[in-house]
mmCIF file of C-alpha atoms in Angstrom:
data_model
loop_
_atom_site.group_PDB
_atom_site.id
_atom_site.type_symbol
_atom_site.label_atom_id
_atom_site.label_comp_id
_atom_site.label_asym_id
_atom_site.label_seq_id
_atom_site.Cartn_x
_atom_site.Cartn_y
_atom_site.Cartn_z
ATOM 1 C CA UNK A 266 365.442 156.778 117.351
ATOM 2 C CA UNK A 267 362.607 157.585 119.507
ATOM 3 C CA UNK A 268 359.376 158.878 117.948
ATOM 4 C CA UNK A 269 356.674 160.988 119.646
ATOM 5 C CA UNK A 270 353.480 159.193 120.020
ATOM 6 C CA UNK A 271 351.703 161.425 117.657
ATOM 7 C CA UNK A 272 354.324 160.808 114.981
ATOM 8 C CA UNK A 273 353.791 157.077 115.188
ATOM 9 C CA UNK A 274 349.952 157.666 115.195
ATOM 10 C CA UNK A 275 350.173 159.783 112.075
ATOM 11 C CA UNK A 276 352.268 157.197 110.223
ATOM 12 C CA UNK A 277 349.853 154.366 111.341
ATOM 13 C CA UNK A 278 346.827 156.470 109.959
ATOM 14 C CA UNK A 279 348.846 157.135 106.758
ATOM 15 C CA UNK A 280 349.446 153.441 106.231
ATOM 16 C CA UNK A 281 345.708 152.753 107.034
ATOM 17 C CA UNK A 282 344.783 155.335 104.255
ATOM 18 C CA UNK A 283 347.220 153.618 101.853
ATOM 19 C CA UNK A 284 345.581 150.180 102.474
ATOM 20 C CA UNK A 285 342.164 151.635 101.817
ATOM 21 C CA UNK A 286 343.277 153.391 98.815
ATOM 22 C CA UNK A 287 344.655 150.205 97.336
ATOM 23 C CA UNK A 288 341.739 147.930 98.120
ATOM 24 C CA UNK A 289 339.681 149.092 95.177
ATOM 25 C CA UNK A 290 342.506 148.214 92.787
ATOM 26 C CA UNK A 291 342.874 144.548 94.376
ATOM 27 C CA UNK A 292 339.162 144.093 94.128
ATOM 28 C CA UNK A 293 339.328 145.022 90.505
ATOM 29 C CA UNK A 294 342.307 142.548 89.823
ATOM 30 C CA UNK A 295 341.072 139.665 91.805
ATOM 31 C CA UNK A 296 337.608 140.199 90.110
ATOM 32 C CA UNK A 297 339.032 139.678 86.588
ATOM 33 C CA UNK A 298 338.642 136.229 84.952
ATOM 34 C CA UNK A 299 341.422 137.097 82.319
ATOM 35 C CA UNK A 300 344.740 138.916 83.138
ATOM 36 C CA UNK A 301 347.757 139.398 80.801
ATOM 37 C CA UNK A 302 351.195 138.605 82.299
ATOM 38 C CA UNK A 303 352.071 142.242 83.231
ATOM 39 C CA UNK A 304 348.651 142.498 85.140
ATOM 40 C CA UNK A 305 349.293 139.090 87.016
ATOM 41 C CA UNK A 306 352.633 140.531 88.271
ATOM 42 C CA UNK A 307 351.542 143.953 89.285
ATOM 43 C CA UNK A 308 348.624 142.343 91.134
ATOM 44 C CA UNK A 309 351.066 140.501 93.312
ATOM 45 C CA UNK A 310 353.090 143.846 93.733
ATOM 46 C CA UNK A 311 349.887 145.469 95.135
ATOM 47 C CA UNK A 312 348.976 142.554 97.177
ATOM 48 C CA UNK A 313 352.455 142.661 98.874
ATOM 49 C CA UNK A 314 352.288 146.552 99.351
ATOM 50 C CA UNK A 315 348.585 146.217 100.720
ATOM 51 C CA UNK A 316 349.776 143.514 103.164
ATOM 52 C CA UNK A 317 352.756 145.756 104.252
ATOM 53 C CA UNK A 318 350.597 148.844 104.717
ATOM 54 C CA UNK A 319 348.089 146.679 106.768
ATOM 55 C CA UNK A 320 350.736 145.198 109.040
ATOM 56 C CA UNK A 321 352.374 148.511 109.737
ATOM 57 C CA UNK A 322 349.151 149.938 110.912
ATOM 58 C CA UNK A 323 349.256 147.489 113.925
ATOM 59 C CA UNK A 324 353.099 147.856 114.050
ATOM 60 C CA UNK A 325 352.941 151.683 114.525
ATOM 61 C CA UNK A 326 349.450 152.225 115.931
ATOM 62 C CA UNK A 327 349.413 149.461 118.546
ATOM 63 C CA UNK A 328 353.026 149.354 119.464
ATOM 64 C CA UNK A 329 353.541 145.628 118.297
ATOM 65 C CA UNK A 330 357.022 144.760 117.607
ATOM 66 C CA UNK A 331 359.095 141.721 117.419
ATOM 67 C CA UNK A 332 357.508 139.408 114.846
ATOM 68 C CA UNK A 333 355.806 142.219 113.141
ATOM 69 C CA UNK A 334 358.991 143.803 112.439
ATOM 70 C CA UNK A 335 360.372 140.832 110.996
ATOM 71 C CA UNK A 336 357.163 140.313 108.718
ATOM 72 C CA UNK A 337 357.652 144.049 107.760
ATOM 73 C CA UNK A 338 361.036 143.062 106.424
ATOM 74 C CA UNK A 339 359.884 139.896 104.712
ATOM 75 C CA UNK A 340 357.041 141.828 102.945
ATOM 76 C CA UNK A 341 359.491 144.489 101.857
ATOM 77 C CA UNK A 342 361.495 141.777 100.203
ATOM 78 C CA UNK A 343 358.412 140.488 98.575
ATOM 79 C CA UNK A 344 357.840 143.839 97.123
ATOM 80 C CA UNK A 345 361.490 143.930 95.773
ATOM 81 C CA UNK A 346 361.216 140.537 94.120
ATOM 82 C CA UNK A 347 357.768 141.250 92.703
ATOM 83 C CA UNK A 348 359.232 144.388 90.910
ATOM 84 C CA UNK A 349 362.253 142.209 89.802
ATOM 85 C CA UNK A 350 359.919 139.724 88.185
ATOM 86 C CA UNK A 351 357.661 142.709 86.685
ATOM 87 C CA UNK A 352 360.825 143.962 85.145
ATOM 88 C CA UNK A 353 361.653 140.647 83.602
ATOM 89 C CA UNK A 354 358.075 140.427 82.261
ATOM 90 C CA UNK A 355 358.336 143.906 80.670
ATOM 91 C CA UNK A 356 361.565 142.874 78.940
ATOM 92 C CA UNK A 357 360.153 139.481 78.006
ATOM 93 C CA UNK A 358 363.589 137.831 78.694
ATOM 94 C CA UNK A 359 365.305 136.414 81.800
ATOM 95 C CA UNK A 360 367.731 138.534 83.847
ATOM 96 C CA UNK A 361 371.397 137.430 83.921
ATOM 97 C CA UNK A 362 372.013 134.458 86.198
ATOM 98 C CA UNK A 363 374.595 136.270 88.346
ATOM 99 C CA UNK A 364 371.879 138.723 89.235
ATOM 100 C CA UNK A 365 369.431 136.195 90.175
ATOM 101 C CA UNK A 366 372.056 134.417 92.418
ATOM 102 C CA UNK A 367 372.841 137.927 93.944
ATOM 103 C CA UNK A 368 369.066 138.513 94.639
ATOM 104 C CA UNK A 369 368.723 134.955 96.122
ATOM 105 C CA UNK A 370 371.755 135.176 98.303
ATOM 106 C CA UNK A 371 370.591 138.611 99.743
ATOM 107 C CA UNK A 372 367.307 136.943 100.308
ATOM 108 C CA UNK A 373 368.729 133.959 102.313
ATOM 109 C CA UNK A 374 371.171 136.360 104.230
ATOM 110 C CA UNK A 375 368.264 138.595 105.486
ATOM 111 C CA UNK A 376 365.948 135.591 106.132
ATOM 112 C CA UNK A 377 368.554 134.032 108.401
ATOM 113 C CA UNK A 378 369.120 137.466 110.051
ATOM 114 C CA UNK A 379 365.385 137.761 110.829
ATOM 115 C CA UNK A 380 365.409 134.139 112.281
ATOM 116 C CA UNK A 381 368.294 135.084 114.687
ATOM 117 C CA UNK A 382 366.567 138.333 115.758
ATOM 118 C CA UNK A 383 369.285 140.913 114.388
ATOM 119 C CA UNK A 384 366.622 143.072 112.540
ATOM 120 C CA UNK A 385 366.878 145.482 115.317
ATOM 121 C CA UNK A 386 370.437 146.156 114.695
ATOM 122 C CA UNK A 387 371.306 149.337 112.793
ATOM 123 C CA UNK A 388 373.899 147.653 110.696
ATOM 124 C CA UNK A 389 371.264 145.112 109.614
ATOM 125 C CA UNK A 390 369.112 147.854 108.310
ATOM 126 C CA UNK A 391 371.981 149.636 106.655
ATOM 127 C CA UNK A 392 372.782 146.348 104.645
ATOM 128 C CA UNK A 393 369.200 146.115 103.638
ATOM 129 C CA UNK A 394 368.997 149.509 102.473
ATOM 130 C CA UNK A 395 372.134 148.889 100.218
ATOM 131 C CA UNK A 396 370.642 145.619 99.084
ATOM 132 C CA UNK A 397 367.544 147.335 97.963
ATOM 133 C CA UNK A 398 369.311 150.060 96.215
ATOM 134 C CA UNK A 399 371.639 147.581 94.140
ATOM 135 C CA UNK A 400 368.787 145.338 93.189
ATOM 136 C CA UNK A 401 366.769 148.417 91.840
ATOM 137 C CA UNK A 402 369.881 149.855 90.149
ATOM 138 C CA UNK A 403 370.713 146.588 88.306
ATOM 139 C CA UNK A 404 366.975 145.804 87.318
ATOM 140 C CA UNK A 405 366.574 149.312 86.156
ATOM 141 C CA UNK A 406 369.759 149.445 84.176
ATOM 142 C CA UNK A 407 368.851 146.320 82.143
ATOM 143 C CA UNK A 408 365.729 148.016 81.122
ATOM 144 C CA UNK A 409 367.259 151.455 80.457
ATOM 145 C CA UNK A 410 370.059 150.043 78.428
ATOM 146 C CA UNK A 411 368.140 147.329 76.606
ATOM 147 C CA UNK A 412 368.393 146.917 72.855
ATOM 148 C CA UNK A 413 365.504 149.051 71.757
ATOM 149 C CA UNK A 414 365.550 147.380 68.269
ATOM 150 C CA UNK A 415 364.285 144.181 69.887
ATOM 151 C CA UNK A 416 361.010 145.884 70.842
ATOM 152 C CA UNK A 417 358.110 147.551 68.924
ATOM 153 C CA UNK A 418 357.513 151.310 69.432
ATOM 154 C CA UNK A 419 354.429 150.596 71.741
ATOM 155 C CA UNK A 420 356.714 147.996 73.797
ATOM 156 C CA UNK A 421 359.244 150.754 74.101
ATOM 157 C CA UNK A 422 356.878 153.286 75.189
ATOM 158 C CA UNK A 423 355.550 150.891 77.816
ATOM 159 C CA UNK A 424 358.977 150.207 79.274
ATOM 160 C CA UNK A 425 360.089 153.841 79.308
ATOM 161 C CA UNK A 426 356.696 154.712 81.202
ATOM 162 C CA UNK A 427 357.411 151.913 83.827
ATOM 163 C CA UNK A 428 361.039 152.954 84.204
ATOM 164 C CA UNK A 429 359.903 156.472 85.178
ATOM 165 C CA UNK A 430 357.601 154.985 87.876
ATOM 166 C CA UNK A 431 360.048 152.312 89.084
ATOM 167 C CA UNK A 432 362.778 155.068 89.621
ATOM 168 C CA UNK A 433 360.796 157.464 91.590
ATOM 169 C CA UNK A 434 358.400 155.337 93.524
ATOM 170 C CA UNK A 435 361.058 153.006 95.393
ATOM 171 C CA UNK A 436 362.688 156.325 96.437
ATOM 172 C CA UNK A 437 359.378 156.999 98.801
ATOM 173 C CA UNK A 438 359.716 153.529 100.360
ATOM 174 C CA UNK A 439 363.481 154.010 100.945
ATOM 175 C CA UNK A 440 362.633 157.114 102.919
ATOM 176 C CA UNK A 441 360.864 154.995 105.462
ATOM 177 C CA UNK A 442 364.408 153.390 106.484
ATOM 178 C CA UNK A 443 365.758 155.699 109.166
ATOM 179 C CA UNK A 444 369.252 154.509 109.204
ATOM 180 C CA UNK A 445 371.476 157.716 109.138
ATOM 181 C CA UNK A 446 370.221 159.671 112.032
ATOM 182 C CA UNK A 447 367.748 161.742 109.841
ATOM 183 C CA UNK A 448 365.524 164.056 111.678
ATOM 184 C CA UNK A 449 361.897 162.814 112.210
ATOM 185 C CA UNK A 450 360.664 163.421 108.647
ATOM 186 C CA UNK A 451 357.301 161.784 107.254
ATOM 187 C CA UNK A 452 357.602 158.316 106.131
ATOM 188 C CA UNK A 453 356.658 158.422 102.500
ATOM 189 C CA UNK A 454 356.295 154.763 101.407
ATOM 190 C CA UNK A 455 352.395 155.171 101.518
ATOM 191 C CA UNK A 456 352.761 157.932 98.842
ATOM 192 C CA UNK A 457 354.848 155.556 96.925
ATOM 193 C CA UNK A 458 352.368 152.819 96.876
ATOM 194 C CA UNK A 459 349.407 155.143 96.050
ATOM 195 C CA UNK A 460 351.265 156.646 93.116
ATOM 196 C CA UNK A 461 352.185 153.289 91.812
ATOM 197 C CA UNK A 462 348.337 152.461 92.082
ATOM 198 C CA UNK A 463 347.444 155.645 90.465
ATOM 199 C CA UNK A 464 349.875 155.341 87.599
ATOM 200 C CA UNK A 465 348.984 151.661 86.853
ATOM 201 C CA UNK A 466 345.079 152.097 87.003
ATOM 202 C CA UNK A 467 345.374 154.963 84.468
ATOM 203 C CA UNK A 468 348.317 153.299 82.559
ATOM 204 C CA UNK A 469 348.851 154.817 79.063
ATOM 205 C CA UNK A 470 345.874 157.398 79.610
ATOM 206 C CA UNK A 471 348.382 159.584 82.038
ATOM 207 C CA UNK A 472 351.291 159.349 79.540
ATOM 208 C CA UNK A 473 349.458 159.918 76.319
ATOM 209 C CA UNK A 474 348.890 163.324 77.275
ATOM 210 C CA UNK A 475 351.999 164.250 79.331
ATOM 211 C CA UNK A 476 351.005 167.882 79.645
ATOM 212 C CA UNK A 477 347.691 166.767 81.402
ATOM 213 C CA UNK A 478 349.678 164.594 83.626
ATOM 214 C CA UNK A 479 352.124 167.423 84.692
ATOM 215 C CA UNK A 480 349.164 169.792 85.005
ATOM 216 C CA UNK A 481 347.376 167.414 87.414
ATOM 217 C CA UNK A 482 350.676 166.928 89.353
ATOM 218 C CA UNK A 483 351.254 170.586 89.715
ATOM 219 C CA UNK A 484 347.778 171.397 90.562
ATOM 220 C CA UNK A 485 347.707 168.640 93.470
ATOM 221 C CA UNK A 486 351.046 169.753 94.894
ATOM 222 C CA UNK A 487 350.176 173.518 94.867
ATOM 223 C CA UNK A 488 346.647 172.738 96.494
ATOM 224 C CA UNK A 489 348.268 170.409 99.066
ATOM 225 C CA UNK A 490 351.059 173.041 99.949
ATOM 226 C CA UNK A 491 348.395 175.817 100.298
ATOM 227 C CA UNK A 492 346.124 173.584 102.454
ATOM 228 C CA UNK A 493 349.052 172.476 104.749
ATOM 229 C CA UNK A 494 350.398 176.141 104.935
ATOM 230 C CA UNK A 495 346.822 177.116 106.196
ATOM 231 C CA UNK A 496 346.438 174.297 108.596
ATOM 232 C CA UNK A 497 350.091 174.961 110.122
ATOM 233 C CA UNK A 498 349.148 178.676 110.733
ATOM 234 C CA UNK A 499 346.003 177.742 112.348
ATOM 235 C CA UNK A 500 347.648 174.862 114.416
ATOM 236 C CA UNK A 501 350.373 177.345 115.695
ATOM 237 C CA UNK A 502 352.692 174.433 116.274
ATOM 238 C CA UNK A 503 356.579 174.682 116.849
ATOM 239 C CA UNK A 504 357.038 171.307 115.030
ATOM 240 C CA UNK A 505 359.074 172.269 112.101
ATOM 241 C CA UNK A 506 357.941 169.106 110.143
ATOM 242 C CA UNK A 507 354.426 169.652 110.798
ATOM 243 C CA UNK A 508 353.570 171.168 107.365
ATOM 244 C CA UNK A 509 355.380 168.391 105.497
ATOM 245 C CA UNK A 510 353.277 165.764 107.192
ATOM 246 C CA UNK A 511 349.953 167.588 106.439
ATOM 247 C CA UNK A 512 350.936 168.197 102.767
ATOM 248 C CA UNK A 513 351.734 164.549 102.486
ATOM 249 C CA UNK A 514 348.419 163.627 104.108
ATOM 250 C CA UNK A 515 346.605 165.663 101.655
ATOM 251 C CA UNK A 516 348.436 164.345 98.512
ATOM 252 C CA UNK A 517 347.801 160.768 99.786
ATOM 253 C CA UNK A 518 343.998 161.501 100.488
ATOM 254 C CA UNK A 519 343.827 162.909 96.795
ATOM 255 C CA UNK A 520 345.563 159.725 95.256
ATOM 256 C CA UNK A 521 343.316 157.334 97.440
ATOM 257 C CA UNK A 522 340.178 159.361 96.622
ATOM 258 C CA UNK A 523 340.955 159.439 92.944
ATOM 259 C CA UNK A 524 341.619 155.636 92.737
ATOM 260 C CA UNK A 525 338.337 154.826 94.475
ATOM 261 C CA UNK A 526 336.174 157.124 92.307
ATOM 262 C CA UNK A 527 337.823 155.809 89.235
ATOM 263 C CA UNK A 528 337.126 152.123 90.228
ATOM 264 C CA UNK A 529 333.538 153.048 91.268
ATOM 265 C CA UNK A 530 332.910 154.703 87.685
ATOM 266 C CA UNK A 531 334.164 151.438 86.107
ATOM 267 C CA UNK A 532 331.714 149.451 88.194
ATOM 268 C CA UNK A 533 328.970 151.901 88.049
ATOM 269 C CA UNK A 534 325.413 150.305 87.138
ATOM 270 C CA UNK A 535 324.579 153.595 85.429
ATOM 271 C CA UNK A 536 327.454 153.150 82.965
ATOM 272 C CA UNK A 537 326.091 149.419 82.424
ATOM 273 C CA UNK A 538 322.474 150.779 81.771
ATOM 274 C CA UNK A 539 323.820 153.389 79.375
ATOM 275 C CA UNK A 540 325.644 150.779 77.416
ATOM 276 C CA UNK A 541 322.569 148.502 77.167
ATOM 277 C CA UNK A 542 320.392 151.648 76.072
ATOM 278 C CA UNK A 543 323.160 152.378 73.428
ATOM 279 C CA UNK A 544 322.584 148.751 71.946
ATOM 280 C CA UNK A 545 318.752 148.996 72.187
ATOM 281 C CA UNK A 546 318.640 152.424 70.443
ATOM 282 C CA UNK A 547 321.184 151.740 67.814
ATOM 283 C CA UNK A 548 320.502 151.386 64.118
ATOM 284 C CA UNK A 549 320.152 147.588 63.478
ATOM 285 C CA UNK A 550 319.580 147.457 59.736
ATOM 286 C CA UNK A 551 323.402 146.811 59.062
ATOM 287 C CA UNK A 552 326.499 145.836 61.154
ATOM 288 C CA UNK A 553 328.231 149.018 60.246
ATOM 289 C CA UNK A 554 325.141 151.149 61.264
ATOM 290 C CA UNK A 555 324.942 149.267 64.466
ATOM 291 C CA UNK A 556 328.656 149.670 65.404
ATOM 292 C CA UNK A 557 328.485 153.491 64.606
ATOM 293 C CA UNK A 558 325.439 153.570 66.900
ATOM 294 C CA UNK A 559 327.255 152.152 69.686
ATOM 295 C CA UNK A 560 330.425 153.825 69.080
ATOM 296 C CA UNK A 561 330.243 155.878 72.176
ATOM 297 C CA UNK A 562 329.672 153.088 74.792
ATOM 298 C CA UNK A 563 333.539 152.525 75.383
ATOM 299 C CA UNK A 564 333.774 156.005 76.789
ATOM 300 C CA UNK A 565 337.016 155.442 78.377
ATOM 301 C CA UNK A 566 338.835 153.868 75.456
ATOM 302 C CA UNK A 567 340.116 155.132 71.967
ATOM 303 C CA UNK A 568 338.538 153.107 69.250
ATOM 304 C CA UNK A 569 338.745 152.732 65.361
ATOM 305 C CA UNK A 570 336.443 150.602 63.043
ATOM 306 C CA UNK A 571 338.341 148.856 60.126
ATOM 307 C CA UNK A 572 336.732 147.416 57.055
ATOM 308 C CA UNK A 573 337.955 144.683 54.823
ATOM 309 C CA UNK A 574 339.461 147.369 52.292
ATOM 310 C CA UNK A 575 341.555 148.734 55.249
ATOM 311 C CA UNK A 576 343.342 145.203 55.390
ATOM 312 C CA UNK A 577 344.699 145.498 51.876
ATOM 313 C CA UNK A 578 347.993 147.011 52.989
ATOM 314 C CA UNK A 579 348.525 143.653 54.954
ATOM 315 C CA UNK A 580 347.403 141.538 51.771
ATOM 316 C CA UNK A 581 344.609 140.274 53.777
ATOM 317 C CA UNK A 582 340.798 140.671 53.443
ATOM 318 C CA UNK A 583 339.711 138.876 56.604
ATOM 319 C CA UNK A 584 341.420 137.523 59.717
ATOM 320 C CA UNK A 585 338.442 135.210 60.646
ATOM 321 C CA UNK A 586 340.419 131.970 60.401
ATOM 322 C CA UNK A 587 342.978 133.486 62.841
ATOM 323 C CA UNK A 588 340.414 134.459 65.325
ATOM 324 C CA UNK A 589 338.655 130.937 65.141
ATOM 325 C CA UNK A 590 342.012 129.214 65.778
ATOM 326 C CA UNK A 591 342.645 131.409 68.926
ATOM 327 C CA UNK A 592 339.064 130.557 69.824
ATOM 328 C CA UNK A 593 338.205 134.194 70.799
ATOM 329 C CA UNK A 594 336.312 137.201 69.523
ATOM 330 C CA UNK A 595 338.957 139.578 71.100
ATOM 331 C CA UNK A 596 342.741 139.707 71.052
ATOM 332 C CA UNK A 597 345.010 141.884 73.074
ATOM 333 C CA UNK A 598 348.423 142.670 72.056
ATOM 334 C CA UNK A 599 349.730 140.460 75.009
ATOM 335 C CA UNK A 600 347.551 137.578 73.819
ATOM 336 C CA UNK A 601 349.011 137.862 70.319
ATOM 337 C CA UNK A 602 352.595 137.883 71.795
ATOM 338 C CA UNK A 603 351.935 134.825 73.808
ATOM 339 C CA UNK A 604 350.814 132.955 70.696
ATOM 340 C CA UNK A 605 353.836 133.940 68.916
ATOM 341 C CA UNK A 606 356.268 133.284 71.574
ATOM 342 C CA UNK A 607 354.828 129.674 71.635
ATOM 343 C CA UNK A 608 355.683 129.058 68.155
ATOM 344 C CA UNK A 609 354.218 126.626 65.431
ATOM 345 C CA UNK A 610 352.259 123.811 66.716
ATOM 346 C CA UNK A 611 349.533 121.383 65.418
ATOM 347 C CA UNK A 612 346.794 124.098 66.011
ATOM 348 C CA UNK A 613 348.928 127.011 65.083
ATOM 349 C CA UNK A 614 350.860 126.693 61.832
ATOM 350 C CA UNK A 615 353.592 129.012 60.553
ATOM 351 C CA UNK A 616 351.117 130.933 58.311
ATOM 352 C CA UNK A 617 348.656 131.553 61.294
ATOM 353 C CA UNK A 618 351.664 132.883 63.145
ATOM 354 C CA UNK A 619 352.443 135.378 60.212
ATOM 355 C CA UNK A 620 348.851 136.661 60.308
ATOM 356 C CA UNK A 621 349.158 137.272 63.994
ATOM 357 C CA UNK A 622 352.298 139.217 63.366
ATOM 358 C CA UNK A 623 350.336 141.217 60.866
ATOM 359 C CA UNK A 624 347.480 141.884 63.590
ATOM 360 C CA UNK A 625 350.279 142.917 66.131
ATOM 361 C CA UNK A 626 351.738 145.422 63.485
ATOM 362 C CA UNK A 627 348.414 146.730 62.885
ATOM 363 C CA UNK A 628 347.711 147.338 66.587
ATOM 364 C CA UNK A 629 351.115 149.033 66.979
ATOM 365 C CA UNK A 630 350.737 151.306 64.085
ATOM 366 C CA UNK A 631 347.450 152.417 65.250
ATOM 367 C CA UNK A 632 348.594 152.792 68.756
ATOM 368 C CA UNK A 633 345.866 150.409 70.036
ATOM 369 C CA UNK A 634 346.045 147.383 72.518
ATOM 370 C CA UNK A 635 342.975 145.262 71.402
ATOM 371 C CA UNK A 636 341.160 144.190 68.256
ATOM 372 C CA UNK A 637 337.778 142.596 67.964
ATOM 373 C CA UNK A 638 336.235 140.915 65.050
ATOM 374 C CA UNK A 639 332.416 141.582 64.375
ATOM 375 C CA UNK A 640 330.360 139.892 61.809
ATOM 376 C CA UNK A 641 330.835 136.624 59.640
ATOM 377 C CA UNK A 642 330.146 137.212 55.972
ATOM 378 C CA UNK A 643 331.210 140.739 56.154
ATOM 379 C CA UNK A 644 333.742 141.042 58.985
ATOM 380 C CA UNK A 645 334.592 144.460 60.649
ATOM 381 C CA UNK A 646 337.393 144.947 62.991
ATOM 382 C CA UNK A 647 337.296 147.258 66.014
ATOM 383 C CA UNK A 648 340.546 148.372 67.469
ATOM 384 C CA UNK A 649 340.733 149.495 71.092
ATOM 385 C CA UNK A 650 343.473 151.368 73.205
ATOM 386 C CA UNK A 651 342.514 150.547 76.953
ATOM 387 C CA UNK A 652 344.128 152.962 79.188
ATOM 388 C CA UNK A 653 343.028 151.347 82.423
ATOM 389 C CA UNK A 654 344.524 148.369 83.805
ATOM 390 C CA UNK A 655 342.025 145.820 85.185
ATOM 391 C CA UNK A 656 339.626 146.749 82.415
ATOM 392 C CA UNK A 657 340.155 143.510 80.391
ATOM 393 C CA UNK A 658 337.290 141.501 81.700
ATOM 394 C CA UNK A 659 334.899 144.238 81.260
ATOM 395 C CA UNK A 660 335.749 144.979 77.631
ATOM 396 C CA UNK A 661 335.650 141.238 76.658
ATOM 397 C CA UNK A 662 332.028 141.126 78.236
ATOM 398 C CA UNK A 663 331.042 144.115 76.322
ATOM 399 C CA UNK A 664 332.530 143.255 72.938
ATOM 400 C CA UNK A 665 331.128 139.749 73.276
ATOM 401 C CA UNK A 666 327.577 141.240 73.559
ATOM 402 C CA UNK A 667 328.354 143.323 70.509
ATOM 403 C CA UNK A 668 329.553 140.318 68.558
ATOM 404 C CA UNK A 669 326.423 138.332 69.510
ATOM 405 C CA UNK A 670 324.032 141.171 68.365
ATOM 406 C CA UNK A 671 326.046 141.593 65.117
ATOM 407 C CA UNK A 672 325.522 137.952 64.338
ATOM 408 C CA UNK A 673 321.774 138.251 64.824
ATOM 409 C CA UNK A 674 321.621 141.326 62.373
ATOM 410 C CA UNK A 675 323.618 139.393 59.889
ATOM 411 C CA UNK A 676 321.102 136.330 60.128
#
């Protein structure tokens, strides 16, 4: 199918917008010194999506073909396998061997097809489309029909949230495959990539308040529709698909701008200055007074302070030896799961793993994702729920400064 030149330029600009929209997320992920297994997988997903968008800018905007078309197919396969591995990590178990063989056989088939230059053939694209759909259906079915009793409430919530994203987002990428003589409609793969970035960046925050998420979505769609309608009237164009393209452009601009502003806020020097001022101005006569004084410095996360008396329901008064054996002041629920999965060892005895199970249970009951130990003779525990992915290193640095100041107060 032949496209008008302005359609190709529009698609090229949209891919350029998508690439710029994902750059702040990639910078955040690659700037972290500590990533949990899910964040490592999603970082690779965004890297392949970013590479795909960048390549399509040259493919559509500058009329490059041949090798670029083959690379686009390979990057699309890369996204598919990244999502495949991400689903495996979500379930904390390997997919059936037959599904892995099917995925591998498909990859070999398409790779050989690209070598022999048949990617221009319509039948090749149609088989590619069917292959993507089948892999997605199989992967998501295993997530949907999992044994929920094997997972905690927090894990089930995380999996359900990702299922929603992984069902709808690939649909936008599939719209980029024009294989059934569909009229010239907007290619919405960029919308899928930016939506994935938006949802992953806000992680639990979007879905903790479902009403807020729905309100934001409705507001963006209605605003984009209104703006697109106004631009269409002013343009006086005969193109029946002009309005849908403009609406798509406005939604992508909103998502890319929101992602950039959120990352800028995380990296803001003013935010760091406020954090340091909160520590300077806090009461340092006692650890508890100090913690209450800086309670607001984690402005983007939920938090809760526990004392020794709050640990009685776990038949514990302190977890100091557990943190010492883990050689850290801060444990995420992913860190705890990793230690538990490794099983007993010379450094981590069975009783230590039992304490880690108690810490995991504590986090899940309070709907938190991190626990930090502050103090030595009188230990306090701060529980955090971190809604922003890529926030791990920042929270570790801030809590380490808290722990060091608390140690000085105690001395």
